[in-house]
Short mmCIF file of C-alpha atoms in Angstrom, two decimals:
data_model
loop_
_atom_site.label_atom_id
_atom_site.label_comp_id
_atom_site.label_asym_id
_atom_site.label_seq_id
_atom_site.Cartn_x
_atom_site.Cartn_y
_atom_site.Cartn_z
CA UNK A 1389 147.86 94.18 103.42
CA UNK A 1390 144.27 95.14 103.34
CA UNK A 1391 141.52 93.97 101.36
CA UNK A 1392 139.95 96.93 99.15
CA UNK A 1393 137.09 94.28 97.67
CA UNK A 1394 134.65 95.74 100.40
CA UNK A 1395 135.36 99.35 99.05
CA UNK A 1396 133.32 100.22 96.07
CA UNK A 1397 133.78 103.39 94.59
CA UNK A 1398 131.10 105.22 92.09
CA UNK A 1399 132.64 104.51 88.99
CA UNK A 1400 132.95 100.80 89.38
CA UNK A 1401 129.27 100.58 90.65
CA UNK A 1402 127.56 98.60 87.60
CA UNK A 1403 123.84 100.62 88.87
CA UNK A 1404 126.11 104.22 88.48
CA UNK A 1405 127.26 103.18 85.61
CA UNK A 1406 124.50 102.43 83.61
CA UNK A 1407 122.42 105.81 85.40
CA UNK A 1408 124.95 107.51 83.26
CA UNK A 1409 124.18 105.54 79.90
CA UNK A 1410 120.56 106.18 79.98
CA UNK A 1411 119.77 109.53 78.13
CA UNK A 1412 118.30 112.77 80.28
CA UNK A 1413 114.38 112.25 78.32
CA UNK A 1414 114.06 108.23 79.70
CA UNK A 1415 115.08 109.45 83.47
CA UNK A 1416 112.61 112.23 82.73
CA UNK A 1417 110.13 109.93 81.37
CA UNK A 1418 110.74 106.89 84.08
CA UNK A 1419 109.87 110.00 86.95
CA UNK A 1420 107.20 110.99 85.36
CA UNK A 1421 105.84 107.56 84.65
CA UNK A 1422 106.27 106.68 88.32
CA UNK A 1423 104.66 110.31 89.36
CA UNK A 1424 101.75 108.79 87.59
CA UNK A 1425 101.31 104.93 88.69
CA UNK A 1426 101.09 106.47 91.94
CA UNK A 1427 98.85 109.46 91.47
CA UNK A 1428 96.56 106.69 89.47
CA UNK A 1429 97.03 104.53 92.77
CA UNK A 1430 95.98 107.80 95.20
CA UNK A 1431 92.77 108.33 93.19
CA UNK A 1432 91.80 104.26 93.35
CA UNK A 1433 92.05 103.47 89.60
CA UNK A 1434 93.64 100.57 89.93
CA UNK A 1435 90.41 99.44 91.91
CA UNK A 1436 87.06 98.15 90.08
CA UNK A 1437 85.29 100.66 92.20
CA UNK A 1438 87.67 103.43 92.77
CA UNK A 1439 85.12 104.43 95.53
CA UNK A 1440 86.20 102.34 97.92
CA UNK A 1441 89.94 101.50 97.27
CA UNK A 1442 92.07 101.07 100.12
CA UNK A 1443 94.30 102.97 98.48
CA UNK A 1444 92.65 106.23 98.21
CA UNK A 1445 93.99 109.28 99.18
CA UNK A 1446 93.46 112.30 97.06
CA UNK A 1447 95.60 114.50 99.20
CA UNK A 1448 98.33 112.77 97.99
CA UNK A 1449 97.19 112.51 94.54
CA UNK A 1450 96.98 116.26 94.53
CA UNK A 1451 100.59 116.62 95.01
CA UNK A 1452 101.64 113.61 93.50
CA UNK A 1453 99.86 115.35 90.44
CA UNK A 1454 100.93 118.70 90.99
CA UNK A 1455 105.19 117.85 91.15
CA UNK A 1456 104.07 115.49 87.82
CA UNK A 1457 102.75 119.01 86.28
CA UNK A 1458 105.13 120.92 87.30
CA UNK A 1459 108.15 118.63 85.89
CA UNK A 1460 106.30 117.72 82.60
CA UNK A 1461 105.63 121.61 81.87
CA UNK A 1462 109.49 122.19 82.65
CA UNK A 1463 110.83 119.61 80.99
CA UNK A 1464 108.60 119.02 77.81
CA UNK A 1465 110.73 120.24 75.30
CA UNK A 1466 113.29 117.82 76.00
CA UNK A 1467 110.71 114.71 75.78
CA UNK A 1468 110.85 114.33 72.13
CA UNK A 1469 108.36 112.14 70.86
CA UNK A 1470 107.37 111.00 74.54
CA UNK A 1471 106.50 114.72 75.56
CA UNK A 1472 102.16 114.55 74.12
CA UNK A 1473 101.51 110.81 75.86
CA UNK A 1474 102.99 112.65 79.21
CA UNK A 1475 100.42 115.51 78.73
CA UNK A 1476 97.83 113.59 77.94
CA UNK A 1477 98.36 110.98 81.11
CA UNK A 1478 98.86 114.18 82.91
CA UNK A 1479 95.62 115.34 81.86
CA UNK A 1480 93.67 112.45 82.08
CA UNK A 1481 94.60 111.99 86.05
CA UNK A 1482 93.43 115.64 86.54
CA UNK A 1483 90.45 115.14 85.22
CA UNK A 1484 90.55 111.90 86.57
CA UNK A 1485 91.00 113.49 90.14
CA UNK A 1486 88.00 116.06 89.34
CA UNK A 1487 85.88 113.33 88.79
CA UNK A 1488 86.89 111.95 92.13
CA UNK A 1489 86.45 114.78 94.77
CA UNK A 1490 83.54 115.70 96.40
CA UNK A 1491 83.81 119.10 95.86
CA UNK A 1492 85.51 119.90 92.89
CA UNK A 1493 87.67 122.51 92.30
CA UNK A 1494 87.16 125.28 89.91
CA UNK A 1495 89.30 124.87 87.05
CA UNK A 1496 92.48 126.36 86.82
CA UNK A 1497 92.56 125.66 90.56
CA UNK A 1498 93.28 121.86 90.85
CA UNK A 1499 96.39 119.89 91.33
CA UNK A 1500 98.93 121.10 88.96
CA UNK A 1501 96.37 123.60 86.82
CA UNK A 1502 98.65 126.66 88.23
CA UNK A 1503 101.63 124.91 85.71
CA UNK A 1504 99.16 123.33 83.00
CA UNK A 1505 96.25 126.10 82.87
CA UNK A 1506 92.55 124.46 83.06
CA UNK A 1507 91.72 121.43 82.40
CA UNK A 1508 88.31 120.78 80.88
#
């Protein structure tokens, strides 16, 4: 007789199960969320003087920015209510990142401006 206790298959997995209970705009909204804290992180916000953060690194905040763009502009229309906070995070961390670079780019050129247009 074998013990099937160590086998655990998808369906009685408590964390599977309750993936599929949470509705498609709160997974959108937790990625996006998550796309942000960590762009927010790249540029040194979370620092007093965002300057010198350890955690600065705005090549990654470019792309961390950039896949947040490009899955708020194709998903918006399923974020209900939560769809203009998302923009307007989104939009604050590219101006945010503007603010931040040496040498600016033009608008309509930085991260994620090819999915949201410029950003002023």
């Amino acid at each position: 007789m074998t013990d099937d206790t160590s086998h655990t298959s998808a369906t009685s997995d408590p964390r599977a199960r309750d993936l599929a209970d949470i509705p498609a705009a709160e997974v959108i909204t937790r990625a996006a969320v998550m796309l942000m804290s960590a762009a927010a992180e790249k540029i040194g916000l979370s620092s007093p003087d965002p300057d010198t953060s350890d955690h600065r690194d705005l090549d990654e905040a470019r792309r961390l920015i950039t896949a947040l763009a490009g899955l708020v502009t194709a998903s918006a229309e399923y974020l209900g209510p939560h769809a203009g906070p998302v923009r307007d995070g989104l939009k604050s961390l590219q101006l945010a990142f503007r603010e931040a670079s040496a040498a600016p780019d033009e608008p309509g050129s930085g991260p994620g401006e090819k999915y949201t247009g410029p950003v002023w």
